[in-house]
Structures are given as structure tokens and as C-alpha cells.
Coordinates of N, CA and C in Angstrom, one line a residue:
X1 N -2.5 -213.3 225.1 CA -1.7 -214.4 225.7 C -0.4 -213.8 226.1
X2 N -0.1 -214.1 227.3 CA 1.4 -213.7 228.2 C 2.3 -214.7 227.9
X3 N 3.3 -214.5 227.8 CA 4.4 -215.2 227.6 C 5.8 -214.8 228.8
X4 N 5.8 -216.4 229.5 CA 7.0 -216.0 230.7 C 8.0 -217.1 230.4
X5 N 9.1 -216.3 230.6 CA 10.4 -217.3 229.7 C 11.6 -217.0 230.9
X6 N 12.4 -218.9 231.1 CA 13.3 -218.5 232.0 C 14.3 -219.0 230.9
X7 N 15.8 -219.0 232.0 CA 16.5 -218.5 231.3 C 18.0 -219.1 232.0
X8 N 18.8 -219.2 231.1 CA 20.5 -219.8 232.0 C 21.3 -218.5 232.3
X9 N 21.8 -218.4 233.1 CA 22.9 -217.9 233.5 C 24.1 -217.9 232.7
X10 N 24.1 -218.7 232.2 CA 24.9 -219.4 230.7 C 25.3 -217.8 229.8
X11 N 23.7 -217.5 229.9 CA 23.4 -216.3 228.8 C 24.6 -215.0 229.6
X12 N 24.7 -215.4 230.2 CA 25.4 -213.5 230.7 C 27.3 -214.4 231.1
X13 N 27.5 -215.5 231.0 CA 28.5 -215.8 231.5 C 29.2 -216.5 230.2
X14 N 30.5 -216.3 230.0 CA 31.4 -217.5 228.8 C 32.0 -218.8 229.6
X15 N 30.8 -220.0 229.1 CA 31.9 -220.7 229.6 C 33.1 -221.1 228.6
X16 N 33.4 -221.1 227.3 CA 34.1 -221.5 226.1 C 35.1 -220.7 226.7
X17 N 34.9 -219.2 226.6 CA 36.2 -218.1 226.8 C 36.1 -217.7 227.9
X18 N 36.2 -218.3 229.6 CA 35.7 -218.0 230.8 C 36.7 -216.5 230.9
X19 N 37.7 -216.4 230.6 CA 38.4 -215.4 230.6 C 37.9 -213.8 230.5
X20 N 36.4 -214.1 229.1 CA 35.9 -212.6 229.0 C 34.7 -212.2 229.7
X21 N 34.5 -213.1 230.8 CA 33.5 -212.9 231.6 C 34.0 -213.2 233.0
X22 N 35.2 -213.4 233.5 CA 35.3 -213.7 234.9 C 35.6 -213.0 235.6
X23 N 35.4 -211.8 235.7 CA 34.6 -210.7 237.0 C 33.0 -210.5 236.8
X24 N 32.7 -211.2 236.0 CA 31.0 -211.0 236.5 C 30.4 -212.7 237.0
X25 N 29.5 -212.5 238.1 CA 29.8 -213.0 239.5 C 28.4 -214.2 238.9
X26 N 28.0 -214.9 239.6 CA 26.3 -215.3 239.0 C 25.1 -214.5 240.1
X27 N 25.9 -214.0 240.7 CA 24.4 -212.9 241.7 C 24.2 -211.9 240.6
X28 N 25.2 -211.4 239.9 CA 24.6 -210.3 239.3 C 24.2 -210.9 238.0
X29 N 24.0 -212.0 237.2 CA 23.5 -212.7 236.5 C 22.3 -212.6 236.7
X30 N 21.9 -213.3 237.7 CA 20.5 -213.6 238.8 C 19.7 -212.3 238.6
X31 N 20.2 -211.4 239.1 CA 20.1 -210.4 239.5 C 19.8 -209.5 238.2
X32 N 20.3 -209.7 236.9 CA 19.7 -208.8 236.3 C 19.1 -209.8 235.1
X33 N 19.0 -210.9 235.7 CA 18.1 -211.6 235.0 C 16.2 -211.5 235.6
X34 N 16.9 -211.4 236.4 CA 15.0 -210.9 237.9 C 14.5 -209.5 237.2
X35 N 16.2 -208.7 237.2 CA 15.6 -207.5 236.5 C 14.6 -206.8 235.3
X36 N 15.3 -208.0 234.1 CA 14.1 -207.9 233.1 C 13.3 -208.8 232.7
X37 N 12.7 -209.2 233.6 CA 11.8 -209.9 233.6 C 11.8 -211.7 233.9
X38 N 13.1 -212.2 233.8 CA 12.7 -213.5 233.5 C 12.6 -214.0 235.3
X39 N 11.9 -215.0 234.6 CA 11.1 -215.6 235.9 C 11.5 -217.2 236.1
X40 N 12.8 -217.4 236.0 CA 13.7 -219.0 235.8 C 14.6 -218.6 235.4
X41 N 15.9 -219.7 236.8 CA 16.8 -219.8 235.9 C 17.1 -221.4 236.3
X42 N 18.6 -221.4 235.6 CA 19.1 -223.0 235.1 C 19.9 -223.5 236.7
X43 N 19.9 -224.1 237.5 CA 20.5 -224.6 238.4 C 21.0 -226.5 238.4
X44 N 22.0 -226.5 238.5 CA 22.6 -227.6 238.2 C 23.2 -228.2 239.8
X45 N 23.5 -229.7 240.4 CA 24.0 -229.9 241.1 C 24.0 -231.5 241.1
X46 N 24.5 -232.2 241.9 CA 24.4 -233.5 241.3 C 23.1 -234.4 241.2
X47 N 22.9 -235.6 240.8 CA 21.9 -236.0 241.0 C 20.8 -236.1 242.6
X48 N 21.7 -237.0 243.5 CA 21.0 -236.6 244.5 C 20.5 -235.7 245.1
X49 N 21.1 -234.7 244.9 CA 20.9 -234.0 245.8 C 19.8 -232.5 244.9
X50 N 19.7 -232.7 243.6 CA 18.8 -232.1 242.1 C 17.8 -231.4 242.4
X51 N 16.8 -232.8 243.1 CA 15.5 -232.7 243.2 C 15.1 -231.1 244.5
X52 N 15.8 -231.5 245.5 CA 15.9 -230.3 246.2 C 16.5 -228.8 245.6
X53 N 17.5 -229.1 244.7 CA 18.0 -227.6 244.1 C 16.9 -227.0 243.4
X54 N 16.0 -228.1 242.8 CA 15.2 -227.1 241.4 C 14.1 -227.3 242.1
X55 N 13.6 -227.7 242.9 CA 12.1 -227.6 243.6 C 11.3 -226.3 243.4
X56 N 12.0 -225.5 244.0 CA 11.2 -223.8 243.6 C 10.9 -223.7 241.9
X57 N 12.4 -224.2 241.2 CA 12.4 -223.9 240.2 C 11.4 -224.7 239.3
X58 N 11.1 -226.2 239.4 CA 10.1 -226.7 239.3 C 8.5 -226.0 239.7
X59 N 8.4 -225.6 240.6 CA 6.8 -225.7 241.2 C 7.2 -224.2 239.8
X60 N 7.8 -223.2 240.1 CA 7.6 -222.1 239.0 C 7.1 -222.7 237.7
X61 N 7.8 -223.4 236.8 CA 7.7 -223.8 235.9 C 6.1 -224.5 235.3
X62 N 6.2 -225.6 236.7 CA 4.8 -226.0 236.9 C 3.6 -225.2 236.8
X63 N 3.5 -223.8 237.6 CA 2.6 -223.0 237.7 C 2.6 -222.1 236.0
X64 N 3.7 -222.3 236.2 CA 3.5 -221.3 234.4 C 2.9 -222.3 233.1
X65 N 3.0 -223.4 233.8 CA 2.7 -224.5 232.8 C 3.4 -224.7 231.4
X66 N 4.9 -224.1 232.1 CA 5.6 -224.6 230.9 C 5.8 -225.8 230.5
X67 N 6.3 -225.6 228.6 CA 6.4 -227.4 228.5 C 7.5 -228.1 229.4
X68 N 8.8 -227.7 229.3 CA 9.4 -228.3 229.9 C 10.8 -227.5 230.4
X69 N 11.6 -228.1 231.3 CA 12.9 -227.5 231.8 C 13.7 -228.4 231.1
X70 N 14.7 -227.7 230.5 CA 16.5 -228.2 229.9 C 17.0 -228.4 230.7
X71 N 18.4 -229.9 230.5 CA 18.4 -230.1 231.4 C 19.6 -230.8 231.1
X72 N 20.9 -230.0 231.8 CA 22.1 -231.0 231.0 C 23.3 -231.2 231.7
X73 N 23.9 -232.0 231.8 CA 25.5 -232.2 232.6 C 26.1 -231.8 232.2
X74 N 27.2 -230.8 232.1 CA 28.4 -230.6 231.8 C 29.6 -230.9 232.8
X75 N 29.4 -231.9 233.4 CA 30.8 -232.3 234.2 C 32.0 -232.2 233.8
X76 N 32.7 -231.9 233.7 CA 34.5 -232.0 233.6 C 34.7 -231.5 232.1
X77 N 33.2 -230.8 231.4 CA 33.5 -230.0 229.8 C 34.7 -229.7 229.5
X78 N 35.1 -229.9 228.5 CA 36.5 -229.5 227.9 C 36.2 -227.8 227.1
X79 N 34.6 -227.9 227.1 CA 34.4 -227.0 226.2 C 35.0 -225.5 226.8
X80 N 35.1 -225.2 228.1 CA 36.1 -224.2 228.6 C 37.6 -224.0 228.6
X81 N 37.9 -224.9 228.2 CA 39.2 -225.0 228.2 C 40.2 -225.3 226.7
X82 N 40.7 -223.5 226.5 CA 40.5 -223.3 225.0 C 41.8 -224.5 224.2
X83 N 42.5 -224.9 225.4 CA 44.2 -225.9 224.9 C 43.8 -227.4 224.7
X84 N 42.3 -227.3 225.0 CA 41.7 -229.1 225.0 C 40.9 -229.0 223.6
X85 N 41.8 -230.1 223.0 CA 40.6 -230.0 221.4 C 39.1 -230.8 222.4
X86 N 38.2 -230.4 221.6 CA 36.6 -231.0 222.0 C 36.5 -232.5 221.6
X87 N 37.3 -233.4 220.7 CA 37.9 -234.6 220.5 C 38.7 -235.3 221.9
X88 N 39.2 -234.5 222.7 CA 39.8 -235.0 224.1 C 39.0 -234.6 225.2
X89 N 37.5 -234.6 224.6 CA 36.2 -234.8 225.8 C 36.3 -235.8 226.8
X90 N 35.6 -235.9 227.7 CA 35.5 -237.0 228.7 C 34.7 -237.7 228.1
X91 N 34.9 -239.3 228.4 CA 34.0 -240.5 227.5 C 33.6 -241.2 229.1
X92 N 32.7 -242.0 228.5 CA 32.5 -243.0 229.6 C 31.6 -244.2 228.6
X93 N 31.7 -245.1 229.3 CA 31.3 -246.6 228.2 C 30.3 -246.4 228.3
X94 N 29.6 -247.4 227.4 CA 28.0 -246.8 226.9 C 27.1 -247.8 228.3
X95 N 27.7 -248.3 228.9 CA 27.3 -248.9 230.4 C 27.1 -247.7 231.7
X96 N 28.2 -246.9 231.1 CA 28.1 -245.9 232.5 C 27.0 -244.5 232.4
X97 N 27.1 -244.9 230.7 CA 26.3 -243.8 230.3 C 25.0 -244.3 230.5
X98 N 24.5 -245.3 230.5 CA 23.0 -246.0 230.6 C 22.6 -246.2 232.1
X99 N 24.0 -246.1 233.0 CA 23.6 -246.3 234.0 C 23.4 -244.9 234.9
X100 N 23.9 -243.7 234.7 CA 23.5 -242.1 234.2 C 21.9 -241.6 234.1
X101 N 21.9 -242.3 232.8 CA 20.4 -242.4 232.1 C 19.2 -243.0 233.5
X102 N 19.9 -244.1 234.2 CA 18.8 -244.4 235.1 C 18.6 -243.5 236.1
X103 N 19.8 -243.1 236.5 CA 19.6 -241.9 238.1 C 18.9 -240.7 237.4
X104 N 18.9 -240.2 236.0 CA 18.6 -239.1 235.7 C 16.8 -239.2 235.0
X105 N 16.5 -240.9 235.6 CA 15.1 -241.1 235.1 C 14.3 -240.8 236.6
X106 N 15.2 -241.2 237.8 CA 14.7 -241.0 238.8 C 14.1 -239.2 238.9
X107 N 15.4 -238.3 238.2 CA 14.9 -236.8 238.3 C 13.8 -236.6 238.0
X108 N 13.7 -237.2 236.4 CA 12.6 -236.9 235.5 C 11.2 -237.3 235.7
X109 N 11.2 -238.1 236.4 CA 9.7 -238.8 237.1 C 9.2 -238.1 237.5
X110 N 10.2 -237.8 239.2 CA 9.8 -236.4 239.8 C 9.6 -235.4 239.4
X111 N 10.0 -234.7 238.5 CA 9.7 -233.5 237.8 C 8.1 -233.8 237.1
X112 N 8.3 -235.0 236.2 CA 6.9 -234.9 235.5 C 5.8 -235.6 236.8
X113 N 6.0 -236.1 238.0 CA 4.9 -236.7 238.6 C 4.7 -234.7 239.2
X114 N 5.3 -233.5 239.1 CA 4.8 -231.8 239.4 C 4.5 -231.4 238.3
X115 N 4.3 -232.4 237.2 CA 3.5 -231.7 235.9 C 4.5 -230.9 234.9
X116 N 6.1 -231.3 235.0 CA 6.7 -230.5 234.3 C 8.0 -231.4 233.5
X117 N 8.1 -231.6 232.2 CA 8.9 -232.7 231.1 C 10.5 -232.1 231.5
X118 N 11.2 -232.7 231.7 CA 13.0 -232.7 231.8 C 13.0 -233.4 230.1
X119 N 13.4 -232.2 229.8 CA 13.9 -232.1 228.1 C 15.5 -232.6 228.0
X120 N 16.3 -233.2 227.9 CA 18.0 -233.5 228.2 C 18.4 -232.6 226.9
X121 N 19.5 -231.7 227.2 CA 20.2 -231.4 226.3 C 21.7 -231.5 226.5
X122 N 22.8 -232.5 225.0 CA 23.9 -232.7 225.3 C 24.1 -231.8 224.8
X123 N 26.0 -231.6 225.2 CA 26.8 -230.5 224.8 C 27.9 -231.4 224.2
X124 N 28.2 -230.6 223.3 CA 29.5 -230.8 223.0 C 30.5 -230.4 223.8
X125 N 31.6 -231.4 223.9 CA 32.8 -231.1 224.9 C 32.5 -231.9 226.4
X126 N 31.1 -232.6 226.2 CA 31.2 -233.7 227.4 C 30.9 -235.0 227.2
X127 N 30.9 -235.5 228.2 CA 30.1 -237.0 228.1 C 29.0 -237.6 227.1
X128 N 28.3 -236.8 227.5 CA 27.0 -236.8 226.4 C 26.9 -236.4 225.2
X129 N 27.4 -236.3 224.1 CA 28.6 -236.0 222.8 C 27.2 -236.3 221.3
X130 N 28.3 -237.4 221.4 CA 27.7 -238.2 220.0 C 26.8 -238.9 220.2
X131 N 26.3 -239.5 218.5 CA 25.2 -239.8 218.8 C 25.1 -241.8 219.6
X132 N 26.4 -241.8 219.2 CA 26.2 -243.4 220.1 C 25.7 -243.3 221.7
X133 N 26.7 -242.1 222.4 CA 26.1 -241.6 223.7 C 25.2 -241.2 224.2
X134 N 24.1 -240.1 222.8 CA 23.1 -240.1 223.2 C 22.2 -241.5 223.4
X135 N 22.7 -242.1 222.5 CA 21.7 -243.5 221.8 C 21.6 -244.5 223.4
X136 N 23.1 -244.3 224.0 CA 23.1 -244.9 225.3 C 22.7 -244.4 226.5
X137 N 22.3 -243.3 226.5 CA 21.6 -242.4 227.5 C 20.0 -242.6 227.5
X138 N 19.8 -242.9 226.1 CA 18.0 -243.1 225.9 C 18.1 -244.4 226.6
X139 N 19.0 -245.4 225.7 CA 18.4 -246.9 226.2 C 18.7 -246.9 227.9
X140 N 19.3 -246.2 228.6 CA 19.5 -246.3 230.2 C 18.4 -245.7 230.8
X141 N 17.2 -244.6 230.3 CA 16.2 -244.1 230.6 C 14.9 -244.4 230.4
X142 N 13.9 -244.1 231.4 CA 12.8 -244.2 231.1 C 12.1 -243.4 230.2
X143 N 11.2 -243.5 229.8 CA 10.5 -242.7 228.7 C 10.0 -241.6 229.3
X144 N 10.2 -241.1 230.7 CA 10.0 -240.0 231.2 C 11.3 -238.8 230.7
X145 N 12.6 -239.3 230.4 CA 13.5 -238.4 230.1 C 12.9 -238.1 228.3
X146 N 13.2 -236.6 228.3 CA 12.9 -236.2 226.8 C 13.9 -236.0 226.1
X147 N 13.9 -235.7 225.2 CA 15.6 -234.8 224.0 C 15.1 -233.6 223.4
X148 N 16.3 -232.8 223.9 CA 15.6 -231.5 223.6 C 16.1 -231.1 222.0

């Protein structure tokens, strides 16, 4: 049995301490991430416009018959910015957050109507936090979004 594993960008970049990684670029990320092997990486962009960014990255996924792609917002994270306690995260009402949950059910449909589960993973230091936010991100989603 072969095993093919993708992979974030994340991995070669700090975003917590952007400072100890900001001369290395995300081409050379990419790029030596192609090098040893991995066959995926994490692409992020807003909702509408999602389904077109990860398309290749989907059908890949699809073909390898992975379980599923991670899948997470970090908008306006505090988590890079070492003078912001992670307590002075960005909030949003458990309305805006459910209403999130719905555009990001629209992703997940389409991902699983190509055979492949959108797993949601929050971070600390954003929107998607605690567990009341996660709790309002499920009830705004269809049962097509997963928790990773």
C-alpha cells in the first residue's frame, strides 16, 4: 500500500513569529514541497471565488481518494501578531458565524458532490475560537461540513 500525503505551506512558513521566516517566499515552499514528494498543498481565498482556487487541488485529492481536505479561515488572526494577546481575537456574533457556516456549506457540497469531505479546522487566534463558535458554525452548516 502507497501512501501520498499533501501538505500546508504553513509547514515551511511561521505565521506566530512571521519574523523567523520572512525571506522565504511560498514558491520556494511549493517548490520544495513538489521536491519531496508531496503531492498537495493548502490554498486559501475567499469564499466565492474557493471553489475555482482548489479545483486542481480537489480533483488531486479526489483521484488519490483521500479522506478529506482541511480547511480553515484565518482572516485578520491575531495569532501572528506577537503584541495581541489571543484573548483580543476577532469575534463575530454567533449569527454571523452561522451565517459563514452557510456559504462555507455551499464549498463543502461541492467538494463532496467530486468525492472529497471538507474537514473544518479552527484556530486559535480567530473567529472560529471556542467552543460556543464552533457550536455556531455547525448549527449554520450543512452536514456536509466536517470537524477536523
Amino acid at each position: 500500500m502507497s501512501v501520498k500525503i499533501g501538505i500546508s505551506p504553513i509547514s515551511w512558513q511561521n505565521d506566530d513569529l512571521p519574523d523567523l521566516t520572512a525571506a522565504y517566499t511560498m514558491e520556494q515552499a511549493l517548490s520544495e514541497a513538489r521536491e519531496i514528494g508531496y503531492t498537495g498543498n493548502l490554498l486559501t481565498n475567499d469564499v466565492k471565488t474557493e471553489i475555482e482556487a482548489v479545483r486542481q487541488q480537489v480533483e488531486q485529492f479526489a483521484a488519490l481518494k483521500a479522506p478529506c481536505i482541511v480547511y480553515a479561515e484565518c482572516s485578520n488572526t491575531v495569532q501572528g501578531n506577537i503584541a495581541v494577546p489571543v484573548n483580543n481575537r476577532p469575534k463575530f456574533a454567533a449569527a454571523d458565524v452561522r451565517a459563514y457556516g452557510a456559504k462555507l456549506s455551499e464549498l463543502a457540497k461541492w467538494m463532496a458532490d467530486q468525492g472529497v469531505t471538507l474537514a473544518y479546522h479552527h484556530h486559535m487566534g480567530s473567529f472560529i475560537e471556542s467552543e460556543d463558535d464552533v457550536n455556531a458554525l455547525m448549527e449554520g452548516s450543512t452536514p456536509d461540513v466536517k470537524l477536523l
